[in-house]
Amino acid sequence: MEECLLPFELRKLKTIDNGGGHFLIHLGDIDDGRPPSGRQYNQCPESVYSKVSDIFELSPVTTFFIPGDNTWVDCADVDLAYRNWNKHLFHYNTRTDLNWPTLRTTVYRDHPTRHELFAFSLEDMLFLGLSLPGTARNDEQFTEGAGSSSDRTQLHRDNEEWTTRWFEKYPTDEIKAIVIFAHDAIGETNQPFWSWFAKFIRKDYTNVNILIVHDSHDFDEEAGFLSMENVYLLSIDDTVTPIKIEVDTTATKLLDVFQHNHYETCWCSSDHKPTQLKTNNIPSCNGACDESHAHCKGSSLF
């Protein structure tokens, strides 16, 4: 639904100070979550994944994708959807044809079956990409399937092992901040993982600042997530405007370590829908959306 707005938003990143950051993360749900009329599940044609791949070629920096539920566990064929993710998006950061600035680190994506999991470090920071889609519309196939993408219990176990591996690899005197990207951090479906995570952190990692960034329909932030004073949850809303997050490992307070520009961005859409183009009442945003509005109003999507 955002295909008429995303190109403009991605081009904006090139005008931000310092090039807009080191990398870009998409938190999942690359298509609408509602199935077509008369269908129980999303159809998830391969063209959806390839089209998203084409759009994000405009990104000025290395780009990663986290899988969401809309185009994976809500699909009529869960494992085929996973293969489409793997073919078009899981390894997107490895593309060498887009002239991205070098990330200057090794990105690990070596789990034997879950190609969506990734990890890398930059200076004294660790970044993890997890695989936690929301509630599955096609729950029967996802829960009982035998393919590489199926079985929620195994999915949580794989995420636990991946998290443990990278936390243990880097001593806390080397890593001063950890950022975790996931699609869902507050839904009931993935609470078994987050309950495990809370116990894991309280046992050995209360002295390192942690940010969890996940997808939500509404923006929210919570310092002290799951009653852990060193964990900050950032819920990113449905607008297509990228949010810039900065990490200052020299700061002492949690909300000074992790800062974002959510309140400074000029949103040009609302709730994924080009038919709900947003009018900004913020003086600094005057004219920021004129070009994208004109493009969307002339498109077949409006």
XYZ file of C-alpha atoms in Angstrom, residues 113-293:
181
model
C 17.611 -23.144 9.336
C 16.510 -19.608 10.270
C 18.054 -17.383 7.639
C 16.238 -14.327 9.021
C 18.311 -14.191 12.227
C 21.302 -11.853 12.086
C 23.877 -10.291 14.381
C 26.714 -7.798 14.103
C 28.709 -5.430 16.267
C 29.766 -1.829 15.632
C 32.386 -0.406 17.966
C 31.030 -1.143 21.476
C 27.467 -1.937 20.355
C 25.784 -5.246 19.508
C 22.815 -5.487 17.112
C 20.536 -8.531 16.880
C 17.734 -9.333 14.440
C 15.190 -11.799 15.820
C 12.313 -13.728 14.271
C 9.089 -13.117 16.213
C 6.080 -12.606 13.949
C 2.749 -11.837 15.571
C -0.220 -14.164 15.930
C -0.577 -16.475 12.932
C -3.817 -16.309 10.985
C -2.824 -19.670 9.499
C -2.085 -21.018 12.958
C -2.804 -24.662 12.183
C -0.269 -24.818 9.354
C 2.323 -22.783 11.244
C 1.985 -24.754 14.484
C 1.854 -28.203 12.987
C 3.990 -27.783 9.888
C 7.236 -29.653 9.489
C 8.966 -27.170 7.181
C 11.846 -24.895 8.104
C 9.582 -21.978 8.928
C 6.995 -23.789 11.037
C 6.384 -24.520 14.724
C 6.128 -21.594 17.155
C 7.747 -23.471 20.044
C 10.806 -24.249 17.950
C 10.848 -20.676 16.704
C 11.107 -19.381 20.279
C 13.798 -21.923 21.076
C 15.827 -20.823 18.048
C 15.539 -17.176 19.096
C 16.637 -18.045 22.625
C 19.704 -19.899 21.360
C 20.591 -17.084 18.957
C 20.263 -14.451 21.692
C 22.317 -16.482 24.151
C 25.064 -17.073 21.608
C 25.676 -13.406 20.929
C 25.242 -12.142 24.463
C 27.815 -14.685 25.627
C 30.220 -13.932 22.783
C 30.787 -10.345 23.906
C 31.654 -9.592 27.575
C 29.755 -6.633 29.012
C 33.019 -4.758 29.528
C 33.361 -4.755 25.714
C 29.736 -4.137 24.717
C 28.123 -1.065 26.291
C 24.763 -1.171 24.483
C 22.650 -3.821 22.777
C 19.883 -3.159 20.235
C 17.394 -5.902 19.407
C 15.079 -5.703 16.384
C 11.939 -7.850 16.357
C 8.530 -7.696 14.774
C 6.553 -8.341 17.957
C 7.489 -7.696 21.581
C 4.135 -7.238 23.307
C 1.743 -9.748 21.750
C 0.553 -12.758 23.723
C 1.844 -15.198 21.091
C 5.490 -14.400 21.802
C 5.278 -13.945 25.568
C 7.037 -17.290 26.207
C 10.138 -15.876 24.512
C 10.006 -12.512 26.297
C 9.447 -14.192 29.665
C 12.582 -16.241 29.013
C 14.407 -13.078 27.918
C 13.531 -11.241 31.140
C 14.923 -14.096 33.269
C 18.014 -14.259 31.066
C 18.728 -10.542 31.447
C 18.068 -10.419 35.195
C 20.509 -13.254 35.752
C 23.634 -11.835 34.115
C 22.994 -8.683 32.092
C 21.511 -5.978 34.304
C 24.581 -3.784 33.789
C 24.277 -3.296 30.011
C 21.773 -0.919 28.382
C 19.360 -2.676 26.005
C 16.962 -1.265 23.412
C 14.196 -3.391 21.862
C 12.671 -1.968 18.663
C 9.505 -3.589 17.343
C 6.594 -2.950 15.010
C 3.287 -1.681 16.370
C 0.178 0.091 15.107
C 0.805 2.961 17.536
C 3.993 4.670 18.649
C 4.950 4.046 22.264
C 8.041 3.880 24.434
C 8.654 2.222 27.776
C 11.754 2.534 29.903
C 11.908 -0.430 32.268
C 10.270 -2.927 29.922
C 9.228 -6.120 31.730
C 10.312 -4.447 35.003
C 13.947 -4.340 33.882
C 15.517 -0.943 34.592
C 18.142 -1.349 31.866
C 15.723 -2.257 29.034
C 13.968 0.317 26.840
C 11.119 -0.706 24.486
C 10.464 1.418 21.405
C 7.248 0.639 19.503
C 7.344 2.005 15.944
C 3.977 2.937 14.434
C 2.437 2.435 10.997
C 3.774 5.516 9.229
C 6.225 4.956 6.402
C 8.625 7.694 7.540
C 11.858 6.068 8.776
C 12.785 6.808 12.383
C 16.390 7.654 13.190
C 17.819 6.051 16.338
C 21.127 7.142 17.832
C 23.140 5.283 20.454
C 25.502 7.125 22.816
C 27.420 4.586 24.869
C 29.111 7.328 26.894
C 25.798 8.394 28.445
C 24.778 7.046 31.839
C 20.970 7.299 31.785
C 19.000 4.781 29.702
C 17.020 7.429 27.781
C 20.217 9.325 27.015
C 21.923 6.225 25.635
C 19.110 5.605 23.149
C 17.548 8.604 21.391
C 15.177 8.855 18.448
C 13.696 11.554 16.195
C 10.124 10.286 16.085
C 8.730 13.616 17.255
C 10.690 15.536 14.629
C 9.700 13.597 11.520
C 7.205 14.820 8.954
C 4.709 12.037 8.275
C 3.141 11.969 4.846
C 0.752 9.084 5.415
C -1.444 7.584 8.101
C -2.105 3.916 8.861
C -0.409 2.546 5.720
C -3.049 4.001 3.388
C -2.272 6.508 0.601
C -5.967 7.397 0.758
C -5.308 8.780 4.247
C -2.580 11.261 3.387
C -1.599 13.266 6.438
C -1.688 17.055 6.651
C 1.037 18.244 9.002
C 0.268 21.163 11.279
C 3.894 21.524 12.290
C 5.518 24.646 10.751
C 8.798 22.834 10.110
C 6.910 20.280 8.007
C 5.329 22.809 5.659
C 5.807 21.527 2.117
C 7.598 18.358 3.231
C 4.919 16.112 1.759
C 3.829 18.154 -1.256
C 5.692 16.080 -3.834
C 4.677 12.714 -2.425
C 1.047 13.815 -2.069
